[in-house]
């Protein structure tokens, strides 16, 4: 159960996720690289888009 996982991500991890996304990596690849769930990565990226 991964609900709320995005809250455990540090600011540094969020920056890395966003940077990898800007670099063209897929959500699944980013999740593998930062060792987080694809859903957690998707949550970070979707929150960034909403702002």
XYZ file of N, CA and C in Angstrom:
153
model
N 0.847 -1.182 0.000
C 0.000 0.000 0.000
C 0.887 1.238 0.000
N 0.809 2.027 -1.056
C 1.737 3.136 -1.241
C 1.085 4.500 -1.048
N -0.135 4.512 -0.542
C -0.847 5.782 -0.383
C -0.060 6.735 0.500
N 0.110 7.968 0.061
C 0.814 8.965 0.846
C 2.326 8.916 0.711
N 2.842 8.042 -0.125
C 4.295 7.896 -0.245
C 4.965 9.200 -0.656
N 4.299 9.998 -1.474
C 4.915 11.223 -1.959
C 5.274 12.175 -0.822
N 4.574 12.060 0.299
C 4.877 12.920 1.438
C 6.228 12.596 2.054
N 6.737 11.405 1.796
C 8.011 10.983 2.371
C 9.200 11.382 1.501
N 8.931 11.900 0.325
C 10.006 12.302 -0.570
C 10.640 13.597 -0.069
N 11.946 13.629 -0.045
C 12.647 14.851 0.356
C 12.598 15.866 -0.785
N 12.888 17.107 -0.461
C 12.941 18.139 -1.504
C 13.977 17.770 -2.554
N 15.084 17.190 -2.094
C 16.146 16.784 -3.017
C 15.641 15.720 -3.989
N 14.869 14.758 -3.477
C 14.311 13.708 -4.343
C 13.317 14.306 -5.334
N 12.503 15.226 -4.870
C 11.538 15.875 -5.769
C 12.264 16.599 -6.900
N 13.333 17.317 -6.551
C 14.118 18.031 -7.569
C 14.721 17.050 -8.567
N 15.215 15.927 -8.067
C 15.821 14.930 -8.950
C 14.772 14.340 -9.890
N 13.594 14.028 -9.338
C 12.506 13.480 -10.153
C 12.135 14.466 -11.257
N 11.967 15.725 -10.895
C 11.591 16.747 -11.884
C 12.684 16.933 -12.927
N 13.932 16.895 -12.478
C 15.048 17.038 -13.409
C 15.117 15.894 -14.402
N 14.904 14.674 -13.915
C 14.916 13.513 -14.810
C 13.754 13.587 -15.797
N 12.595 14.045 -15.321
C 11.436 14.177 -16.207
C 11.731 15.192 -17.306
N 12.356 16.304 -16.933
C 12.717 17.326 -17.921
C 13.748 16.791 -18.902
N 14.537 15.820 -18.440
C 15.539 15.203 -19.300
C 14.960 14.158 -20.241
N 13.654 13.917 -20.123
C 12.986 13.017 -21.052
C 12.815 11.588 -20.566
N 13.145 11.325 -19.307
C 12.984 9.967 -18.792
C 11.519 9.689 -18.485
N 11.115 8.437 -18.650
C 9.738 8.040 -18.346
C 9.551 7.956 -16.837
N 8.303 8.022 -16.403
C 8.002 7.897 -14.979
C 8.530 6.603 -14.395
N 8.402 5.529 -15.146
C 8.863 4.227 -14.662
C 10.387 4.207 -14.511
N 11.085 4.804 -15.466
C 12.548 4.865 -15.396
C 12.992 5.759 -14.238
N 12.306 6.874 -14.058
C 12.628 7.755 -12.933
C 12.425 7.011 -11.618
N 11.321 6.298 -11.498
C 11.029 5.544 -10.272
C 12.146 4.547 -9.975
N 12.635 3.896 -11.008
C 13.713 2.927 -10.822
C 14.982 3.631 -10.341
N 15.284 4.762 -10.944
C 16.514 5.481 -10.602
C 16.497 6.054 -9.187
N 15.353 6.536 -8.741
C 15.280 7.129 -7.398
C 14.761 6.134 -6.360
N 14.517 4.905 -6.811
C 14.034 3.831 -5.930
C 12.747 4.211 -5.205
N 11.813 4.716 -5.991
C 10.479 5.038 -5.487
C 9.452 4.379 -6.393
N 8.207 4.313 -5.922
C 7.167 3.699 -6.744
C 6.836 4.599 -7.932
N 6.438 3.983 -9.051
C 6.004 4.804 -10.193
C 4.866 5.753 -9.808
N 3.982 5.304 -8.914
C 2.871 6.167 -8.489
C 3.378 7.365 -7.694
N 4.355 7.139 -6.839
C 4.936 8.245 -6.075
C 5.560 9.282 -6.993
N 6.261 8.792 -8.017
C 6.871 9.687 -9.006
C 5.780 10.445 -9.761
N 4.737 9.732 -10.179
C 3.638 10.366 -10.911
C 2.975 11.446 -10.065
N 2.842 11.188 -8.769
C 2.234 12.179 -7.884
C 3.069 13.451 -7.823
N 4.372 13.306 -7.722
C 5.260 14.478 -7.689
C 5.114 15.270 -8.985
N 5.130 14.576 -10.106
C 5.070 15.254 -11.401
C 3.703 15.890 -11.643
N 2.630 15.224 -11.235
C 1.296 15.790 -11.450
C 1.072 17.008 -10.562
N 1.624 16.991 -9.344
C 1.498 18.159 -8.468
C 2.248 19.344 -9.056
N 3.375 19.087 -9.684
C 4.167 20.153 -10.287
C 3.402 20.799 -11.439
N 2.668 20.003 -12.188
C 1.912 20.505 -13.337
C 0.747 21.374 -12.875
N 0.140 21.008 -11.748
C -1.023 21.738 -11.248
C -0.692 23.147 -10.796
N 0.536 23.407 -10.402
C 0.920 24.715 -9.852
C 0.968 25.790 -10.908
